[in-house]
PDB file of N, CA and C in Angstrom:
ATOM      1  N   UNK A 595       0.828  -1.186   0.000  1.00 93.00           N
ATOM      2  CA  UNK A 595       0.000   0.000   0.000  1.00 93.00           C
ATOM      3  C   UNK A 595       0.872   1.249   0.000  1.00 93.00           C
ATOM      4  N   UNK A 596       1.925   1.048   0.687  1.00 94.00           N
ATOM      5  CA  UNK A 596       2.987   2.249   0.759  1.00 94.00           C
ATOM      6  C   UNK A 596       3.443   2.675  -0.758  1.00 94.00           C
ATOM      7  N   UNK A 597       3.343   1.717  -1.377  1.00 94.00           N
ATOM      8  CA  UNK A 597       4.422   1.913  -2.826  1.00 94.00           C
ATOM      9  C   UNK A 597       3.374   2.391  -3.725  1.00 94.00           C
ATOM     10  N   UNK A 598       2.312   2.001  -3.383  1.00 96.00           N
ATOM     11  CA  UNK A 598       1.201   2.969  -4.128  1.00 96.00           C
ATOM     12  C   UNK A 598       0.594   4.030  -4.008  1.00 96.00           C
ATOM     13  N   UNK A 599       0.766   4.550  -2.817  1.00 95.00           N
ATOM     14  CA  UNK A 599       0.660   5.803  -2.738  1.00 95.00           C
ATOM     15  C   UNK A 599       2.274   6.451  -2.697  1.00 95.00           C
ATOM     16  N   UNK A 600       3.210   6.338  -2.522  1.00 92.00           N
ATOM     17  CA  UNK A 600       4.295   6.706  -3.111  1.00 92.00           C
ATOM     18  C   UNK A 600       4.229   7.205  -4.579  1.00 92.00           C
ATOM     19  N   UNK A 601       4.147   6.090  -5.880  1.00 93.00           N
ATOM     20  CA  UNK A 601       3.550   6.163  -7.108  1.00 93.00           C
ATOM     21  C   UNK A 601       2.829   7.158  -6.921  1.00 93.00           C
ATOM     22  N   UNK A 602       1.737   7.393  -6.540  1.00 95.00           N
ATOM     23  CA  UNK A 602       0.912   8.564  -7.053  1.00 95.00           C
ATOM     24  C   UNK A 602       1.640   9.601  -6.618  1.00 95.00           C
ATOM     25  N   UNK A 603       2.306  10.453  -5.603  1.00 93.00           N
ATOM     26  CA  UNK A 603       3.034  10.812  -5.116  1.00 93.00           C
ATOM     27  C   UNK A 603       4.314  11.412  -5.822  1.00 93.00           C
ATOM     28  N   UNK A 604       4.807  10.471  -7.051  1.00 92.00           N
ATOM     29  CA  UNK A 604       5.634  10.971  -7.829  1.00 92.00           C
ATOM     30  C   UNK A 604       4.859  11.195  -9.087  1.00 92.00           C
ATOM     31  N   UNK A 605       3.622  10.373  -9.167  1.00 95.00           N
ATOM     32  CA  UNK A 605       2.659  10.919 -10.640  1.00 95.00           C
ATOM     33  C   UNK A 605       2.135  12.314 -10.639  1.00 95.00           C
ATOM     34  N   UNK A 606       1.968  12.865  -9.366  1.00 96.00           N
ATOM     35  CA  UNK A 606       1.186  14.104  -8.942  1.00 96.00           C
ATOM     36  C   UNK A 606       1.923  15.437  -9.390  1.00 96.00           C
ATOM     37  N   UNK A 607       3.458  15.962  -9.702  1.00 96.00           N
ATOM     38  CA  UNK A 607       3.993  16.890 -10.493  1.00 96.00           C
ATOM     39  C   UNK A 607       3.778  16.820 -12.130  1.00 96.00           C
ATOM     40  N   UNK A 608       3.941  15.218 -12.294  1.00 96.00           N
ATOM     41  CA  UNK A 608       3.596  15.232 -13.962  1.00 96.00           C
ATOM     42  C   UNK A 608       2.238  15.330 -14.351  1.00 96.00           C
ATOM     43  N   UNK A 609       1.551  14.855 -13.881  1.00 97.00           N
ATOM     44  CA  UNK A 609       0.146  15.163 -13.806  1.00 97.00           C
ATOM     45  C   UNK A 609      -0.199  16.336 -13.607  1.00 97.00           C
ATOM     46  N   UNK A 610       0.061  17.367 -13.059  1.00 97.00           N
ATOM     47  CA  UNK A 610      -0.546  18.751 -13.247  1.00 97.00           C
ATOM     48  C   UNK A 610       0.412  19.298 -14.055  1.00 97.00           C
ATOM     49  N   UNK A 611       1.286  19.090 -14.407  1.00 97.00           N
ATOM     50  CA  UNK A 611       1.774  19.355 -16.051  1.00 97.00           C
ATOM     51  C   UNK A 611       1.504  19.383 -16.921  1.00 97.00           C
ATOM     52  N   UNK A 612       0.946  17.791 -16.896  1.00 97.00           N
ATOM     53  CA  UNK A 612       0.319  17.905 -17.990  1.00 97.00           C
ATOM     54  C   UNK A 612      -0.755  18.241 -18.142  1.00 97.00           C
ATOM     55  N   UNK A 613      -1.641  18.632 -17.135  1.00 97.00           N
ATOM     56  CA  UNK A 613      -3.534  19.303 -17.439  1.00 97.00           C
ATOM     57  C   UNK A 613      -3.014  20.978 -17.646  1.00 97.00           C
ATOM     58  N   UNK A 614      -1.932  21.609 -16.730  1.00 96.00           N
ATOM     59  CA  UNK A 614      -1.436  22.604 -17.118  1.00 96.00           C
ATOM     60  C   UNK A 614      -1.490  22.940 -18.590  1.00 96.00           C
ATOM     61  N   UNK A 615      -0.052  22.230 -19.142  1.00 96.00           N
ATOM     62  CA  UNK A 615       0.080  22.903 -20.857  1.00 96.00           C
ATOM     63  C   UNK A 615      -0.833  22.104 -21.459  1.00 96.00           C
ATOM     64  N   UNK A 616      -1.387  21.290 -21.368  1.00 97.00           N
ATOM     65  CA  UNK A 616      -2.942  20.931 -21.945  1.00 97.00           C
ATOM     66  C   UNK A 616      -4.078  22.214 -22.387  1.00 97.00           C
ATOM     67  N   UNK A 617      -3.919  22.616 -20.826  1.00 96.00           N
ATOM     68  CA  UNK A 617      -5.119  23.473 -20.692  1.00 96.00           C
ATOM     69  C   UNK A 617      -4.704  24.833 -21.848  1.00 96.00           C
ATOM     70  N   UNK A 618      -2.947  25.273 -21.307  1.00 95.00           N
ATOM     71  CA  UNK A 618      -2.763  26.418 -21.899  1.00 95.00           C
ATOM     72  C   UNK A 618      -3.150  26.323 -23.504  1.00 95.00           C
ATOM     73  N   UNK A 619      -2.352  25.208 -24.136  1.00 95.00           N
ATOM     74  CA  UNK A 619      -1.978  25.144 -25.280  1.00 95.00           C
ATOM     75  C   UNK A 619      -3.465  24.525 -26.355  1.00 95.00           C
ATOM     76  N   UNK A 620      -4.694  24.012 -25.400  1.00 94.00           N
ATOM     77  CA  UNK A 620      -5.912  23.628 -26.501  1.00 94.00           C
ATOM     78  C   UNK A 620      -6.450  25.035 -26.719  1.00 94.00           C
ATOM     79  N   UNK A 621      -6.574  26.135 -26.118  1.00 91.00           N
ATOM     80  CA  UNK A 621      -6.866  27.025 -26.870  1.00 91.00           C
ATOM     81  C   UNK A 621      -6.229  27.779 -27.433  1.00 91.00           C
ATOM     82  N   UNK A 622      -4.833  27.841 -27.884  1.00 91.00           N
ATOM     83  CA  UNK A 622      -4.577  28.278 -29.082  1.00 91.00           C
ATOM     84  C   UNK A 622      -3.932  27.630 -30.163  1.00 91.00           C
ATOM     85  N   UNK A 623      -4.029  26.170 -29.540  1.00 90.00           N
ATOM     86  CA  UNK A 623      -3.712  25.222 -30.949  1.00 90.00           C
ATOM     87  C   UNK A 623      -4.528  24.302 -31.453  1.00 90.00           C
ATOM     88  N   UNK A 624      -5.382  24.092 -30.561  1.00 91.00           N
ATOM     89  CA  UNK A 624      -6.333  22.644 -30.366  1.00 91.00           C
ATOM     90  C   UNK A 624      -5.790  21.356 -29.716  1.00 91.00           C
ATOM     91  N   UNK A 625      -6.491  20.509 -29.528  1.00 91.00           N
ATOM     92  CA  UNK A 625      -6.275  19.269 -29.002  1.00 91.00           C
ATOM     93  C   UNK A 625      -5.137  17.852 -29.668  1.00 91.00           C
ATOM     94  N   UNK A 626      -5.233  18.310 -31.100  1.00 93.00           N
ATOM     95  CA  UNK A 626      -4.118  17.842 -31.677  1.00 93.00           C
ATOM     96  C   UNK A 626      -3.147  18.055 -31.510  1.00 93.00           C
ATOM     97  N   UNK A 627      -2.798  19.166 -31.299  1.00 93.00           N
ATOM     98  CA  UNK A 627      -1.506  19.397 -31.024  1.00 93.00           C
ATOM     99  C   UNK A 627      -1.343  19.834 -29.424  1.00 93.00           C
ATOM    100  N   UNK A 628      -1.781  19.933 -28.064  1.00 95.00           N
ATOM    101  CA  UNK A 628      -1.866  20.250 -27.247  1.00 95.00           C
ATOM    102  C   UNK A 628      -1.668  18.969 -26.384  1.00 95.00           C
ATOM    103  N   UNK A 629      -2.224  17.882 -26.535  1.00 96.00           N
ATOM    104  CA  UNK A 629      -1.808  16.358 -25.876  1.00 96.00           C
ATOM    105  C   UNK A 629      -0.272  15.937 -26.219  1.00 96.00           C
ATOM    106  N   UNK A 630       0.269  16.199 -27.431  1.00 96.00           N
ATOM    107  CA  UNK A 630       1.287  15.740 -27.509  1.00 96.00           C
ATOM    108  C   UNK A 630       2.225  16.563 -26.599  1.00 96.00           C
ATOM    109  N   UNK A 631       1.876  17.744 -26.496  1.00 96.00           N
ATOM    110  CA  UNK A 631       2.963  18.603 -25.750  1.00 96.00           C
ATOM    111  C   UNK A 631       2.765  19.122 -24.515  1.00 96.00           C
ATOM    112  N   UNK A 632       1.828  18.475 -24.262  1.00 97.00           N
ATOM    113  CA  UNK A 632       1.504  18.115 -22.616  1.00 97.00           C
ATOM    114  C   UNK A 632       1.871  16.814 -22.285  1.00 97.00           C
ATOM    115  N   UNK A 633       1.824  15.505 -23.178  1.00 97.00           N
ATOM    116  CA  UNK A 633       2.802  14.752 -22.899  1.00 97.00           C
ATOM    117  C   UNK A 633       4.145  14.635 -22.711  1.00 97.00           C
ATOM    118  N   UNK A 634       4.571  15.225 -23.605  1.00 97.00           N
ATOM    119  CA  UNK A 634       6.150  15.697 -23.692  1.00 97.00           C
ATOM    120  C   UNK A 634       6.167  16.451 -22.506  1.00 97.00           C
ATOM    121  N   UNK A 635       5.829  17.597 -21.518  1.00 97.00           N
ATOM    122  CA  UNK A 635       5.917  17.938 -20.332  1.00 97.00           C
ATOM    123  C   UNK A 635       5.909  16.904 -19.433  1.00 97.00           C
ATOM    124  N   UNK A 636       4.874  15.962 -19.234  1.00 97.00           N
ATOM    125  CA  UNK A 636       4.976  15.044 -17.887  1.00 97.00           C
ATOM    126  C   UNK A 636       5.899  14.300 -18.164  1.00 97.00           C
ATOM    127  N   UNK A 637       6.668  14.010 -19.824  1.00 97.00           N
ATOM    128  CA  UNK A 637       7.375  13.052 -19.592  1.00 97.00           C
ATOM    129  C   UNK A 637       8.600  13.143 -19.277  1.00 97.00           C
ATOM    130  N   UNK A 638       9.098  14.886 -19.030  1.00 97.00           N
ATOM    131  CA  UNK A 638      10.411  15.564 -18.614  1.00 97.00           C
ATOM    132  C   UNK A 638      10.493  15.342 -17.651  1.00 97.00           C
ATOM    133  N   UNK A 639       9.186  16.073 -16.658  1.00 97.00           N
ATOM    134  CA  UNK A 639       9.283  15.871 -15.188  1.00 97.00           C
ATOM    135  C   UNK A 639       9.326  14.350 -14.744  1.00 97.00           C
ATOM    136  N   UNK A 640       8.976  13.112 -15.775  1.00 96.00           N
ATOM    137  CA  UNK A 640       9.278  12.221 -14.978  1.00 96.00           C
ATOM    138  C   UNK A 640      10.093  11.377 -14.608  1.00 96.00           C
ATOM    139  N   UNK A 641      11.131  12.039 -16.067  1.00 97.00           N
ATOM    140  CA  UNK A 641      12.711  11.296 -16.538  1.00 97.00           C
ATOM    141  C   UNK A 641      13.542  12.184 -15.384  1.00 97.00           C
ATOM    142  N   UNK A 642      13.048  13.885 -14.925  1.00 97.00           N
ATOM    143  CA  UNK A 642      14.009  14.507 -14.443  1.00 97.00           C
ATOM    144  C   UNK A 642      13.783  13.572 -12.835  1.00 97.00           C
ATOM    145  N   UNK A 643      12.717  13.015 -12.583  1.00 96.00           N
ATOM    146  CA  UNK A 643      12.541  12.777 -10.933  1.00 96.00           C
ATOM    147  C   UNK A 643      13.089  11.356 -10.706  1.00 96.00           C
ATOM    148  N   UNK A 644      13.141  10.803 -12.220  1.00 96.00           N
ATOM    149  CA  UNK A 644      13.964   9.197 -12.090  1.00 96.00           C
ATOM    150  C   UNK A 644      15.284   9.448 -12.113  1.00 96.00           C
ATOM    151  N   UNK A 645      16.018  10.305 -12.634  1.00 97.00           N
ATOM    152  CA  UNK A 645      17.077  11.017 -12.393  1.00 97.00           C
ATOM    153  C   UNK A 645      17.755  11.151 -11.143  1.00 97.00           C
ATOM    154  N   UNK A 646      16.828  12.069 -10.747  1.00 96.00           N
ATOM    155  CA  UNK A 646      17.369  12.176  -9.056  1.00 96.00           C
ATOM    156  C   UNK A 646      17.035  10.773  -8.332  1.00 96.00           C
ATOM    157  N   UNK A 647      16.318  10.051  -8.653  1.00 94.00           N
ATOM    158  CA  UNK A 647      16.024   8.790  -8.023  1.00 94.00           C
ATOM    159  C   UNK A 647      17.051   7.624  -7.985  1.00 94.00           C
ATOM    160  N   UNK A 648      17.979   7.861  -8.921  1.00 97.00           N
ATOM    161  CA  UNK A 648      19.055   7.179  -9.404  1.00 97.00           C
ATOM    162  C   UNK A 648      19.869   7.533  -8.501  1.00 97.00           C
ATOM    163  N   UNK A 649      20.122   8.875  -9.085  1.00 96.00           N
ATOM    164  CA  UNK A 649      21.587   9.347  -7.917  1.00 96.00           C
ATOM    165  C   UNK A 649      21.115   9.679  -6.595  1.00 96.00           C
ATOM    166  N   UNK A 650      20.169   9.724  -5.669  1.00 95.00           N
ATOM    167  CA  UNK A 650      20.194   9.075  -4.752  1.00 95.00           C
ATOM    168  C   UNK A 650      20.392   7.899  -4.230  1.00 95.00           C
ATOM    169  N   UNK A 651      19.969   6.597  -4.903  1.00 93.00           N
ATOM    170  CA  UNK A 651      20.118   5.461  -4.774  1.00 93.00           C
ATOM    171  C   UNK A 651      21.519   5.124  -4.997  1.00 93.00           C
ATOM    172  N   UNK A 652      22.082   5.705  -5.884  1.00 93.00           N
ATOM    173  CA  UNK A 652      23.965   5.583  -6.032  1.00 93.00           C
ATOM    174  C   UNK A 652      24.946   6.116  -4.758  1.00 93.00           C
ATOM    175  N   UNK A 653      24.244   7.121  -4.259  1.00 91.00           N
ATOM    176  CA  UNK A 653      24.659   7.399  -3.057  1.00 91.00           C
ATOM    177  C   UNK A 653      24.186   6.403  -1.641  1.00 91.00           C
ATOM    178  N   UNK A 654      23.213   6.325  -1.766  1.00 89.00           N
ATOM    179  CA  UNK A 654      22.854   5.410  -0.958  1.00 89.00           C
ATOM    180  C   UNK A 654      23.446   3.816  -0.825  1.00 89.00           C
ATOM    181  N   UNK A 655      24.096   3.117  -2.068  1.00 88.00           N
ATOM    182  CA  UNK A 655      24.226   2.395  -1.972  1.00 88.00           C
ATOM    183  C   UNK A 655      25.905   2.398  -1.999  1.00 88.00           C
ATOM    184  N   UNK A 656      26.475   3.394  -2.481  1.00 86.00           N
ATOM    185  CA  UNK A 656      27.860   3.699  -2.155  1.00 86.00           C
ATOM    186  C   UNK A 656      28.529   3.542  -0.352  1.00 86.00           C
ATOM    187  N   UNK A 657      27.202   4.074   0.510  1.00 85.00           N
ATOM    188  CA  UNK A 657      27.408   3.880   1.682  1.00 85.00           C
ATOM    189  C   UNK A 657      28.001   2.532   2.275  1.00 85.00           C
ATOM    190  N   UNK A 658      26.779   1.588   1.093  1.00 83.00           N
ATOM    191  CA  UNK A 658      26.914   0.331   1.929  1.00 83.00           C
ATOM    192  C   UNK A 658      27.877  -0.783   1.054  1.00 83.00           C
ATOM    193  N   UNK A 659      28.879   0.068   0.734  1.00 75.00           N
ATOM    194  CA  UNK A 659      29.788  -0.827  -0.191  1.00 75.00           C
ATOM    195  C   UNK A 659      30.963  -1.528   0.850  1.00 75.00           C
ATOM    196  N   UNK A 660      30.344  -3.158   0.487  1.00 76.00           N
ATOM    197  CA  UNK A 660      31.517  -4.186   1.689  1.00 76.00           C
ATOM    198  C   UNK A 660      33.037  -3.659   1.416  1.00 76.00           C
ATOM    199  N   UNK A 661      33.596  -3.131   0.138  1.00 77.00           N
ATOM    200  CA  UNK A 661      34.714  -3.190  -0.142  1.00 77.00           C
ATOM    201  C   UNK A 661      35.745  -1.837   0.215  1.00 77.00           C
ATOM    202  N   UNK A 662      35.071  -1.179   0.834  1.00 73.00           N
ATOM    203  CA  UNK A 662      35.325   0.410   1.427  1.00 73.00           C
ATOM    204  C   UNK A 662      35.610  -0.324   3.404  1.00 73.00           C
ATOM    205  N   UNK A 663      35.028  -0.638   3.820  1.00 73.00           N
ATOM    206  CA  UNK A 663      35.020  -1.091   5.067  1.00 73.00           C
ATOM    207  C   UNK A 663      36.811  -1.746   5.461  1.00 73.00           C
ATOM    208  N   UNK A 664      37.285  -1.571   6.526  1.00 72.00           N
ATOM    209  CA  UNK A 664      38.580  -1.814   6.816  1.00 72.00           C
ATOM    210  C   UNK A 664      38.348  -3.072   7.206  1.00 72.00           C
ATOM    211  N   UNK A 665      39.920  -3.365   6.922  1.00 68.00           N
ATOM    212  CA  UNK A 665      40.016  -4.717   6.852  1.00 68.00           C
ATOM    213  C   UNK A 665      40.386  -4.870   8.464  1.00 68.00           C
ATOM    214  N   UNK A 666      39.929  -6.222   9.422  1.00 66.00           N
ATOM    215  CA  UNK A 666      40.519  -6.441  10.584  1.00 66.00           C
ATOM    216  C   UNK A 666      41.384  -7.284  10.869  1.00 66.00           C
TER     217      UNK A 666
END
């Protein structure tokens, strides 16, 4: 249950992105062209938040590297 509301949690910036330039862009281009580039928005914000999701996890797991630890 945690990981699913997490998920929404990281869906919730791209998602008002995309109803954002949705909204801006159907009235002065229409809907044809306004979905695609409201897609292309959520799909920045969601590559940029897997991004940081990475290099946190690289850090995180750098911590727990056996081969850094002194030898006894």
């Amino acid at each position: 249950m945690g990981q699913f509301f997490v998920l929404l949690l990281a869906l919730l910036p791209a998602a008002l992105a995309f109803v954002g330039v949705l909204f801006l862009l159907k009235l002065a281009l229409g809907y044809a062209a306004a979905v695609p580039c409201a897609a292309l928005a959520a799909t920045v914000i969601l590559a940029v938040e897997a991004g940081f999701g990475v290099m946190l996890l690289g850090k995180l797991f750098e911590r727990f590297d056996v081969s850094e630890e002194p030898a006894n």
